[in-house]
XYZ file of C-alpha atoms in Angstrom:
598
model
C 68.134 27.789 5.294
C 65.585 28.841 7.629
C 62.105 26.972 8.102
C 60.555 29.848 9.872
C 59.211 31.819 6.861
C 57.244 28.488 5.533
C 55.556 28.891 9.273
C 51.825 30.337 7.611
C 51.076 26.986 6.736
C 47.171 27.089 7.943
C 47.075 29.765 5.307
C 48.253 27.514 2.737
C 46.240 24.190 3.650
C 42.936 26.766 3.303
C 43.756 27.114 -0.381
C 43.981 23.301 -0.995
C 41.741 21.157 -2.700
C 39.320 18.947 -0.710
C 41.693 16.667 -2.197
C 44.341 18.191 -0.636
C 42.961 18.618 2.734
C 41.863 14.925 3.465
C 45.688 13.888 2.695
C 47.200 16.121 5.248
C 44.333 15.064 8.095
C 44.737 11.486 7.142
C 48.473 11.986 7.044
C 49.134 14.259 9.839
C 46.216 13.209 12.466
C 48.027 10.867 14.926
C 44.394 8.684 15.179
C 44.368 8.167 11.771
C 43.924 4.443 11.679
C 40.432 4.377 13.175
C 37.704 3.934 10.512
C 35.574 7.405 11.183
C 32.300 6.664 9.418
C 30.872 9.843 8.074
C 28.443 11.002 10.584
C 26.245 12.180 7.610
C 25.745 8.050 6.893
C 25.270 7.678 10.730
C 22.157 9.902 10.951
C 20.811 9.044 7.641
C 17.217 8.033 7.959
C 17.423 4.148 7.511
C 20.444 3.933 9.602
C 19.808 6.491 12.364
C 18.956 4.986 15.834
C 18.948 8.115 17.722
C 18.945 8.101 21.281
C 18.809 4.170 20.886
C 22.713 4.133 19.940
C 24.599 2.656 22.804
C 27.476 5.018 24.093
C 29.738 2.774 22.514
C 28.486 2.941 19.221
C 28.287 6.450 19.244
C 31.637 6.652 20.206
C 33.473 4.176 18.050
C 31.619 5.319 15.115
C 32.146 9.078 15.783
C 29.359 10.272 16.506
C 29.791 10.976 20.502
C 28.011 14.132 21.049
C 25.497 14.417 18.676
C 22.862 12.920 20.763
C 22.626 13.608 24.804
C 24.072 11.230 26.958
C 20.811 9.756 27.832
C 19.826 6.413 26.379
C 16.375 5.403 25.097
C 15.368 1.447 24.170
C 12.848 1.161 21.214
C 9.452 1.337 23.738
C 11.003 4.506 25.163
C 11.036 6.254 21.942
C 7.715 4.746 20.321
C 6.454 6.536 23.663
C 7.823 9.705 22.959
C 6.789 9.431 18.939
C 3.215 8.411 20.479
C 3.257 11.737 22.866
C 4.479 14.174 20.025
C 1.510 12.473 17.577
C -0.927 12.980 20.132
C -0.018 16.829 20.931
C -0.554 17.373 17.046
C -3.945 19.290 16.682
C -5.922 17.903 13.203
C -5.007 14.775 11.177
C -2.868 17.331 8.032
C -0.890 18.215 11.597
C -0.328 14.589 12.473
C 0.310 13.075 9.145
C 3.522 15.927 8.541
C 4.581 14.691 11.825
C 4.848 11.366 10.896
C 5.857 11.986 7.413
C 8.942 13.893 8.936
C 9.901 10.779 11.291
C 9.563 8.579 8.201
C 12.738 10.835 6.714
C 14.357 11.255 10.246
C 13.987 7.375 11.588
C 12.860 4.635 9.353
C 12.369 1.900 11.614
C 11.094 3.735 14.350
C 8.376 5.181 11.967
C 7.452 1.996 10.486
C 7.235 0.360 14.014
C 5.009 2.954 15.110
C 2.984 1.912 12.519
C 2.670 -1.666 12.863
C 2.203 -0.810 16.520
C -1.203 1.762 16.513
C -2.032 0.077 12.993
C -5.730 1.107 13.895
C -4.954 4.719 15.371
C -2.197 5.861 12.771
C -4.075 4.178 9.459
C -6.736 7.262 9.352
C -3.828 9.460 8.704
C -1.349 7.754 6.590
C -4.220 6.127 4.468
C -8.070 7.013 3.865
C -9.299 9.387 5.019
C -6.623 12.037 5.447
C -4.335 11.062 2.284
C -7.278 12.076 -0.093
C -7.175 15.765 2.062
C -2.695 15.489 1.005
C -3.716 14.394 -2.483
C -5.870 17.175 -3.043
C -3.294 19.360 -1.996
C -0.102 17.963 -2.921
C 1.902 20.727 -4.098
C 1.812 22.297 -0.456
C 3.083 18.772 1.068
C 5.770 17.937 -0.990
C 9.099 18.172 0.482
C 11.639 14.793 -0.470
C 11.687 12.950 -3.404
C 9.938 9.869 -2.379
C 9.230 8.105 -5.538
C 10.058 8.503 -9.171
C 7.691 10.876 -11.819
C 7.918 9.934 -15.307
C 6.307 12.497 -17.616
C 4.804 11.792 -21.036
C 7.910 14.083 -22.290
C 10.358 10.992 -20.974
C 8.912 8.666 -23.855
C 12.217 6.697 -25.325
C 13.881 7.289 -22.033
C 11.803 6.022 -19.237
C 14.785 3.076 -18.508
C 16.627 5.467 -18.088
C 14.814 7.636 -15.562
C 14.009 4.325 -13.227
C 17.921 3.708 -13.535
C 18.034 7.284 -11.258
C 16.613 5.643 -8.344
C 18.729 5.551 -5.484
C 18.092 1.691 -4.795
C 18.745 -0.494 -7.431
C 17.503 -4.216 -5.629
C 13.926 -3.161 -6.243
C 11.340 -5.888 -6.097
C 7.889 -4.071 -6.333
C 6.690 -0.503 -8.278
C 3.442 0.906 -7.087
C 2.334 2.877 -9.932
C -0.311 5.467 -10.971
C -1.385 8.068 -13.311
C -3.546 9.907 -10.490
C -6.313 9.441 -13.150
C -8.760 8.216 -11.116
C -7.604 9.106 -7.455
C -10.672 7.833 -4.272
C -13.477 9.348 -4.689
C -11.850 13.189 -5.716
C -11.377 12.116 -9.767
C -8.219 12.549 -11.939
C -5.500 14.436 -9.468
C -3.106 14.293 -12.091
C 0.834 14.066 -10.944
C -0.977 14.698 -6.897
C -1.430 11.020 -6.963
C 2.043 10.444 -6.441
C 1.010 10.618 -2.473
C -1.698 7.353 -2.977
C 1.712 5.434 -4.306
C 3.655 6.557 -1.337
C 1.404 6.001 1.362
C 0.523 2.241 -0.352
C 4.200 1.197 -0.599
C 4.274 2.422 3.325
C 2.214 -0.069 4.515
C 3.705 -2.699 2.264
C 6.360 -2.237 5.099
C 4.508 -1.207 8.244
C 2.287 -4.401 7.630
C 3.760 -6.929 5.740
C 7.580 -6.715 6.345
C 8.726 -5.855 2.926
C 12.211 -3.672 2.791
C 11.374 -0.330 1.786
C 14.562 -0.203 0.015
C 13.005 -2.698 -2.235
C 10.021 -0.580 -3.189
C 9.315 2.273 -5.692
C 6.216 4.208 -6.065
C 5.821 5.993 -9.430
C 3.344 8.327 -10.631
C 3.163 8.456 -14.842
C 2.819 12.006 -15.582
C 0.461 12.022 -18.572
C -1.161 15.690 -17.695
C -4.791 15.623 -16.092
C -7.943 17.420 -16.823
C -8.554 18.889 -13.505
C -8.907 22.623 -14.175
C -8.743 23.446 -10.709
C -5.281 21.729 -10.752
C -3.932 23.505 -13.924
C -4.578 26.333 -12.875
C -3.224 25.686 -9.523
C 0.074 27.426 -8.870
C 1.385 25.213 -6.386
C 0.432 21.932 -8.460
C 4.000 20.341 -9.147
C 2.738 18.038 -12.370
C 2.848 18.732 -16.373
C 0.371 21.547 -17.402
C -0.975 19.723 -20.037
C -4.090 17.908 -20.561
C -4.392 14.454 -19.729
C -2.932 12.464 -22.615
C -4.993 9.546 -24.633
C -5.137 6.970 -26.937
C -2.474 5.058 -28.975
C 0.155 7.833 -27.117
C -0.848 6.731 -23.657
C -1.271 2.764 -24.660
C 2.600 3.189 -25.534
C 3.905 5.390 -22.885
C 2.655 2.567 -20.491
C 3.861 -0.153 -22.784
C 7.036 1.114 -22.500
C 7.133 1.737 -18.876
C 5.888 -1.875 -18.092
C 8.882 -3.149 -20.314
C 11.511 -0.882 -18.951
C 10.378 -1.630 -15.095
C 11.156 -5.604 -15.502
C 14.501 -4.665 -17.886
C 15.452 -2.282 -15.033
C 14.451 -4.402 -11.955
C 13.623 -8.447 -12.831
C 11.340 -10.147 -15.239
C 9.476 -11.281 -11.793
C 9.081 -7.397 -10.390
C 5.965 -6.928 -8.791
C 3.869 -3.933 -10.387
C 0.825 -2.883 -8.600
C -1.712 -0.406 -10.895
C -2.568 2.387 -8.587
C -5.688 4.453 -9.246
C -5.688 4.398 -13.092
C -9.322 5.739 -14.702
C -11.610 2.118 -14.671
C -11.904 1.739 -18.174
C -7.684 1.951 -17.946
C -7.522 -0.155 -15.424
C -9.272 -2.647 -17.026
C -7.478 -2.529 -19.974
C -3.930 -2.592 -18.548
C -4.860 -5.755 -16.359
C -6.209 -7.879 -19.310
C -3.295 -6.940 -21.225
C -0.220 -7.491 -18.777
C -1.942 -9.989 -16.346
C -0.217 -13.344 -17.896
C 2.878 -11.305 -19.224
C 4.002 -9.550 -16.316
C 3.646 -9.946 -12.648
C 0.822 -7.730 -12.218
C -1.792 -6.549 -10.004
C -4.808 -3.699 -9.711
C -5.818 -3.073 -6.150
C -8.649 -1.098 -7.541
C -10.138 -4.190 -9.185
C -8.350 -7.201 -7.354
C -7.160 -5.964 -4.485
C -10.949 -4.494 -3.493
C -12.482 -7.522 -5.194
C -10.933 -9.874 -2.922
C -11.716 -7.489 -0.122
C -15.085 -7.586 -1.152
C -15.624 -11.408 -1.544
C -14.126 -12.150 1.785
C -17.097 -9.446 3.697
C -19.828 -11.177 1.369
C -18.711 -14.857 3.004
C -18.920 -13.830 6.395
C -22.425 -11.997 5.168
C -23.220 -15.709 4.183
C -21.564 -16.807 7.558
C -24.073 -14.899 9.755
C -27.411 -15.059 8.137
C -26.861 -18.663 7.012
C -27.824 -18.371 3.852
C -25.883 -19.328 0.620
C -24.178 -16.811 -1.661
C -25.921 -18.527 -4.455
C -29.313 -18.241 -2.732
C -28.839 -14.056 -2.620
C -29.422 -11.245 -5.093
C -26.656 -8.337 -5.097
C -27.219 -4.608 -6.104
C -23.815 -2.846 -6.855
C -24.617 0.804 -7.047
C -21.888 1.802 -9.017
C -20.336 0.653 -12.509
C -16.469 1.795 -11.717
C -13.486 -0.545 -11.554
C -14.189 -1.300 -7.801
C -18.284 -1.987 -8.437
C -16.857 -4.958 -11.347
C -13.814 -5.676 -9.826
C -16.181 -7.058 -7.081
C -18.578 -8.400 -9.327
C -16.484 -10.193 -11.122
C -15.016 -12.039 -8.233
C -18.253 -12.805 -7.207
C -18.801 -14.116 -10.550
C -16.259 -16.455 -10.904
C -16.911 -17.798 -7.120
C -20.704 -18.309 -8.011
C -20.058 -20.759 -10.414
C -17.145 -22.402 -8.533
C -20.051 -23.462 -6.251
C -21.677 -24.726 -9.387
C -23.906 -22.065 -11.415
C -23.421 -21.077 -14.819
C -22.295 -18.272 -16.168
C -26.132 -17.197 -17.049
C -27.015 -18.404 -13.678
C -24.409 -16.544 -11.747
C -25.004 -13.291 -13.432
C -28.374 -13.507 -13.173
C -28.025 -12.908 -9.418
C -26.048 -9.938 -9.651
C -27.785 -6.101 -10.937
C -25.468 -2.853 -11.657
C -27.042 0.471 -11.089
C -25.058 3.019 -12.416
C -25.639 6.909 -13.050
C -28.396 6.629 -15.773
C -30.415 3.766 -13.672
C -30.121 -0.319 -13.552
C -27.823 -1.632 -16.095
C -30.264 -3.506 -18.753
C -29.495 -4.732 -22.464
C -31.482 -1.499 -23.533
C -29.487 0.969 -21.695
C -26.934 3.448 -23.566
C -23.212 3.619 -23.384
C -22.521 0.658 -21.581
C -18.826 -0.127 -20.672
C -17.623 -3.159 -22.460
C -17.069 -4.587 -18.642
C -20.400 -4.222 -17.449
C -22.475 -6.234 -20.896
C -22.096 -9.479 -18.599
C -24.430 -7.976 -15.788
C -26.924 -6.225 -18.532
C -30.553 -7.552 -18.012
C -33.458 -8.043 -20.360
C -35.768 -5.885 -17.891
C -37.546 -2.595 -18.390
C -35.337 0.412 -17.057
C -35.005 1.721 -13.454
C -34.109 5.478 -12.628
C -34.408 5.367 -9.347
C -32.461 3.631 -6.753
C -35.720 3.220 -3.815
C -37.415 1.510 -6.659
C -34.645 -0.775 -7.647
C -34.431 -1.735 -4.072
C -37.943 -2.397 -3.489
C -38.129 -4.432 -6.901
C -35.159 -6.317 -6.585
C -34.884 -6.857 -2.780
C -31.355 -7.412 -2.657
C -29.755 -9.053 0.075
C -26.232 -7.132 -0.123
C -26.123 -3.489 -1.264
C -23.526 -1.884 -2.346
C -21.970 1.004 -3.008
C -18.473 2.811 -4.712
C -19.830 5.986 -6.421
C -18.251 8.190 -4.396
C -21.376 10.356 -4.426
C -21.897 10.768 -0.272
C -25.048 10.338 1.199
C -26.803 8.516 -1.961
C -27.891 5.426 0.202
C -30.695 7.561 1.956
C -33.292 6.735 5.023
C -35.634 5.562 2.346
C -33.467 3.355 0.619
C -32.136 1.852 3.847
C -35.956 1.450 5.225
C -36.949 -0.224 1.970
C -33.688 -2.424 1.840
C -34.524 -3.658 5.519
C -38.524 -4.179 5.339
C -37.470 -7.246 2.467
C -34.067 -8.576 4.513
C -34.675 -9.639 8.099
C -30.572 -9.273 7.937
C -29.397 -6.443 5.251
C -25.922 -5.799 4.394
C -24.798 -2.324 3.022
C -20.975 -2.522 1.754
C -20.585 1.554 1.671
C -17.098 1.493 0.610
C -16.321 4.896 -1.321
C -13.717 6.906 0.147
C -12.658 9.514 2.034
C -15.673 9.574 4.472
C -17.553 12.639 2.770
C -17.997 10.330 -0.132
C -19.163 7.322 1.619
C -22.649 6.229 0.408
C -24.513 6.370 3.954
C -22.505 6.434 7.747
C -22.179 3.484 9.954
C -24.949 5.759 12.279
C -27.395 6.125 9.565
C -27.263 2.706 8.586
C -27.609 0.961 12.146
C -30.754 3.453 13.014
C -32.689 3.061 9.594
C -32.763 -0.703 9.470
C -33.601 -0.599 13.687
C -30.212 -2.072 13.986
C -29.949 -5.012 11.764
C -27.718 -4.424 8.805
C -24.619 -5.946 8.340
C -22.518 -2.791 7.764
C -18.969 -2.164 6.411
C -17.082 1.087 4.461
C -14.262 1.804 2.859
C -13.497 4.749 5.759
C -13.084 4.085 9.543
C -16.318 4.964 11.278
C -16.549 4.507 15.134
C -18.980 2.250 17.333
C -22.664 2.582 17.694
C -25.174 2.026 20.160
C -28.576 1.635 18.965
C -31.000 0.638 21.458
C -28.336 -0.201 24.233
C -26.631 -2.533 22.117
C -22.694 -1.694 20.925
C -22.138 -2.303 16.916
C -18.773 -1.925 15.732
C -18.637 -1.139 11.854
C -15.729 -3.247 9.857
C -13.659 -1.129 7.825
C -13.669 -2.881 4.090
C -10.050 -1.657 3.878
C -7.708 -3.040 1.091
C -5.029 -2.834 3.226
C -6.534 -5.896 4.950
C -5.113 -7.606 1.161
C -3.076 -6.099 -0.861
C 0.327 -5.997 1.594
C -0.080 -9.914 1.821
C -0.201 -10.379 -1.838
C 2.740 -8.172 -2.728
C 4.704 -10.182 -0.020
C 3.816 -13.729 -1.438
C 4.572 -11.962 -4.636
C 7.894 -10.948 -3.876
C 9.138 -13.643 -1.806
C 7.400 -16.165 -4.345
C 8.920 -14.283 -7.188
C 5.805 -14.912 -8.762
C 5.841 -15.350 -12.790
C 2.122 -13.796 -13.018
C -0.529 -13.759 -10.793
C -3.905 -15.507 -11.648
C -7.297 -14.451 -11.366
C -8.172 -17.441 -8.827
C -5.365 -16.786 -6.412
C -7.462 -13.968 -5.299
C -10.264 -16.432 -4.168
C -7.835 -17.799 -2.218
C -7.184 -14.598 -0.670
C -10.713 -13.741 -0.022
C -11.119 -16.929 2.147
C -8.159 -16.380 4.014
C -9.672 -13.110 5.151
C -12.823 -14.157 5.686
C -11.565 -16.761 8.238
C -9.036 -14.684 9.904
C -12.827 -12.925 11.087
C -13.601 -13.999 14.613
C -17.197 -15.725 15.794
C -16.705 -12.682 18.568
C -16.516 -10.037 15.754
C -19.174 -11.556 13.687
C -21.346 -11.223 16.380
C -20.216 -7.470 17.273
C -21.147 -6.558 13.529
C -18.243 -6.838 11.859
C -17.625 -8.305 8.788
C -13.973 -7.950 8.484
C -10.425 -8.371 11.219
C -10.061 -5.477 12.674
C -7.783 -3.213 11.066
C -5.239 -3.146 14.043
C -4.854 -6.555 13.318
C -3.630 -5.841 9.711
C 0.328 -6.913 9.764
C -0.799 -10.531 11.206
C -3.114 -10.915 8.949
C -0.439 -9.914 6.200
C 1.417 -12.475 6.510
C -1.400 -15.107 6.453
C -2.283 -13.984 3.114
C 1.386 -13.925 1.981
C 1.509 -17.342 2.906
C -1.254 -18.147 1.352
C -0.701 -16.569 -1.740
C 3.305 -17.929 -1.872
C 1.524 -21.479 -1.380
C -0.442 -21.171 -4.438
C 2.269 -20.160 -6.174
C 4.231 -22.524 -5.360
C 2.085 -25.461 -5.698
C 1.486 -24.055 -9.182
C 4.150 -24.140 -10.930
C 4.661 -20.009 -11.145
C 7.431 -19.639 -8.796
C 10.750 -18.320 -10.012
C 12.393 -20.003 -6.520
C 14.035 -23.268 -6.390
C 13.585 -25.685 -4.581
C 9.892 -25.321 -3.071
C 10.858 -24.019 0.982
C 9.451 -26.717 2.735
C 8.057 -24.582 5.586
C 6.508 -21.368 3.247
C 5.912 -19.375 6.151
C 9.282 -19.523 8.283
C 10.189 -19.121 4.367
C 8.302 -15.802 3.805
C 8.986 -14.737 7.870
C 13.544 -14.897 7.232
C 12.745 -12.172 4.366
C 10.426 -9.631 6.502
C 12.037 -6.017 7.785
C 13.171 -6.290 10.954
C 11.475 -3.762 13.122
C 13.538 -4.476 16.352
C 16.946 -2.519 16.569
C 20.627 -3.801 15.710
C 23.542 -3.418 16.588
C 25.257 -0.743 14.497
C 28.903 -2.202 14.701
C 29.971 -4.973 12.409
C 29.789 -8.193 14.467
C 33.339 -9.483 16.337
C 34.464 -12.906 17.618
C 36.998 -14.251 19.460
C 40.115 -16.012 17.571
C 43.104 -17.549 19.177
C 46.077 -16.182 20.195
C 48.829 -17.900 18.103
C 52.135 -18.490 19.081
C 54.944 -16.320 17.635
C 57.546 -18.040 15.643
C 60.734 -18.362 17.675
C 64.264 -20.242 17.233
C 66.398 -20.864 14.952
C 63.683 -23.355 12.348
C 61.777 -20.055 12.202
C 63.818 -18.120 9.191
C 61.936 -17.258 5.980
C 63.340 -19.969 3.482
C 64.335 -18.618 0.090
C 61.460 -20.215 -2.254
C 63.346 -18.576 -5.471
């Protein structure tokens, strides 16, 4: 027999199985016995290092080549990230920029983050997401989060059990109902979720393989969106009632089944009278949290103490005007509420201090189709249409605003407000910065210069007669990372309504005697991810000093606790680790034969 016509052997291994193929490499290749990772894992987004892999790592996980031979440390490539962002022209440019390096190289894009906090925020955040929200359908490239769509009712555990990490420990959801100041987006809103559960990392440290953002798909009402052909959500409209109450019923319960009975689920954007609803409901059964309402209420607490920090005069001692009757308007004045009679006024007393002025005029007993919310802030007065005459009746020490209806605090309300308040404040917080009530600009010139001024968007400094004001930013942000981390690493039971005083104070302190006096009311923003961790802390400490920790024993030290959890944001090594063992001596002699133990 001759072996020469079984020669076309190439030929053959083609027609193999995959199968097939691997055994004859593995069996024939004389290198066989060196672990070759798949190169597709190397590069994979939260492994790849890039140009930061050593030339031994690329080489002994084979993936020599791929790269250039130069090497780059972390500041070398944060550099070049920081060069690319700033040749982008526009902030839709810059944000799919770093949306792409988010995909490409996790840690570097979360480190770039953390590191221009205050340059980068304006594009991952407010302003520029509302501009990606409201155009979605044209951004969306990777499956970043999970959409559940009224049509998955009696299978929603089963859709969360899809997600490609299954050691979640937080879900940042919405139903786009109620998205900034732009209304119900529908299934657009997915890209609020996102870009929250981003900074959850960039600031406070939290994995992002341990978070989820979710949009529910219940259909919206936007026309413009329906009959949008690039809008990616359920052409339907928006969904209601008993249908809706058990659609999120049954995503609550399938979350903490899925997940952990101590998951952390932060309400995203949900229409106010929703939002509302949902938080009274699952506060005490669930760990649970509204930004809109907490999140900004704390936010909003923490400006009004440094308010009371500057002019000297007592919270209790003020009278408040929220302009605006939405979940952020009563999410703020109910925090102020509860902290007014903390300092000893009663719930009559406390109220009494603070007016709502919605769309139809001031909130009184005698006013129409008032939400079930807003009856505690009602007052026995004649009627007010108009906003310069509430002002100049009232004289309110703190105005503020979150209609998003830009431009409503005009000069004449600003005059008025400043000819009763030797030291105004104007809290302008609706977002993005077309909806903001009045500009930093327009603020500082109509009271000559001495308002207290914050928003909800990033506006830059102001000189007003020769003197430099630098607006505060009344930014969530500045919160709601800090209390997911306590959260998670607390593994909180529920979250009570006065750990979010606790949070308030912690922010208000973290404000410097040298910003107070620059006009800001709030840390600035670049200073976010330390200030994250202080509120963590604090929260975790409440927690555990409570009684509503699910971790055993109490740390004793709650921040190195809480710090031992946090994403690393420096590089590793990509080999396993080695260490030296001794060389043992072989077994030599005659005493060294195997004994026969049977």
């Amino acid at each position: 027999m001759t072996f020469t016509k079984l020669r076309p052997l190439p030929r053959l291994a083609s027609q193999l199985s995959a199968i097939g193929r691997s055994f004859l490499q593995v069996h024939n290749d004389a290198r066989s016995h060196i672990v070759r990772p798949d190169w597709h894992s190397v590069t994979d987004g939260k492994l790849n290092k890039g140009l930061s892999f050593t030339i031994e790592e690329r080489q002994r996980l084979g993936v020599h080549g791929l790269w250039p031979c130069s090497y780059r440390d972390l500041e070398e490539q944060l550099n070049a990230v920081w060069v690319n962002f700033q040749a982008r022209k526009g902030n839709i440019s810059k944000f799919t920029y770093i949306n792409s390096l988010s995909h490409r190289h996790q840690r570097l894009y979360y480190r770039f983050l953390r590191d221009y906090t205050e340059i980068v925020m304006p594009i991952i955040y407010t302003p520029t997401v509302g501009e990606i929200v409201a155009s979605f359908g044209l951004h969306f490239k990777y499956p970043d989060g999970l959409y559940i769509t009224i049509f998955d009712r009696g299978h929603i555990r089963d859709v969360l059990g899809n997600w490609k990490e299954k050691h979640v420990r937080a879900v940042c959801v919405t139903d786009g109902g109620r998205v900034l100041g732009l209304g119900d987006m529908g299934a657009n809103g997915m890209g609020i979720s996102i870009g929250k559960v981003a900074l959850y990392t960039a600031l406070a440290g939290v994995a992002p393989q341990q978070l989820l953002p979710v949009c529910l798909d219940v259909g919206t009402d936007n026309e413009e969106l329906l009959a949008d052909p690039l809008y990616v959500g359920a052409r339907i409209k928006r969904v209601r009632g008993e249908e809706y109450e058990d659609f999120m019923q049954e995503f609550m319960e399938a979350t903490v089944e899925c997940f952990g009975g101590d998951t952390f689920i932060h309400h995203e954007d949900f229409a106010t009278p929703n939002a509302i609803k949902f938080l009274e409901k699952y506060q005490y059964s669930f760990c649970c949290f509204n930004d809109d309402v907490q999140g900004t209420g704390a936010t909003g607490l923490a400006g009004m103490l440094n308010v009371e920090r500057v002019t000297k005069r007592k919270l209790e001692d003020m009278i408040f005007l929220f302009v605006g009757a939405g979940s952020a308007a009563l999410g703020i004045a109910n925090m102020l509420l509860t902290a007014l009679q903390g300092r000893g006024l009663s719930l009559e007393a406390a109220a009494s201090k603070i007016f709502l002025f919605d769309q139809n005029g001031l909130v009184t007993c005698g006013s129409e189709k008032i939400e079930e919310q807003a009856k505690t802030f009602a007052k026995p007065m004649d009627p007010i249409k108009d906003l310069v005459a509430a002002v100049e009746q009232l004289k309110p020490a703190i105005l503020l605003g979150a209609t998003g209806v830009g431009g409503l605090f005009t000069e004449q309300v600003l005059r008025s407000l400043a000819k009763h308040q030797e030291r105004p404040a104007v809290f302008a917080l609706s977002n993005p910065t077309n909806k903001t009530e009045c500009t930093a600009e327009q603020a500082y010139t109509f009271t000559e210069g001495r308002v207290l001024y914050c928003s909800g968007s990033p506006f830059p400094p102001v000189v007003f007669n020769g003197k430099r004001f630098t607006p505060a930013q009344a930014n969530n942000c500045l919160v709601f990372p800090g209390i997911a981390l306590g959260a998670i690493c607390a593994r909180a039971r529920f979250l009570p309504d006065d750990i979010y005083a606790e949070v308030a104070a912690t922010l208000a302190k973290s404000t410097s005697e040298e910003q107070l006096a620059a006009g800001s009311l709030y840390p600035a923003i670049r200073d976010a991810h330390n200030l994250a961790l202080d509120v963590g802390v604090a929260v975790a400490k409440y927690l555990f000093e409570n009684g509503l920790s699910n971790i055993y024993p109490v740390p004793k030290d709650v921040c190195a606790f809480i710090q031992k959890t946090q994403y690393r944001l420096e590089y590793q090594s990509a080999l396993p680790p080695t260490w030296p063992y001794p060389d043992f001596p072989a077994c030599r002699g005659k005493d060294c034969k195997a004994k026969n133990i049977l």
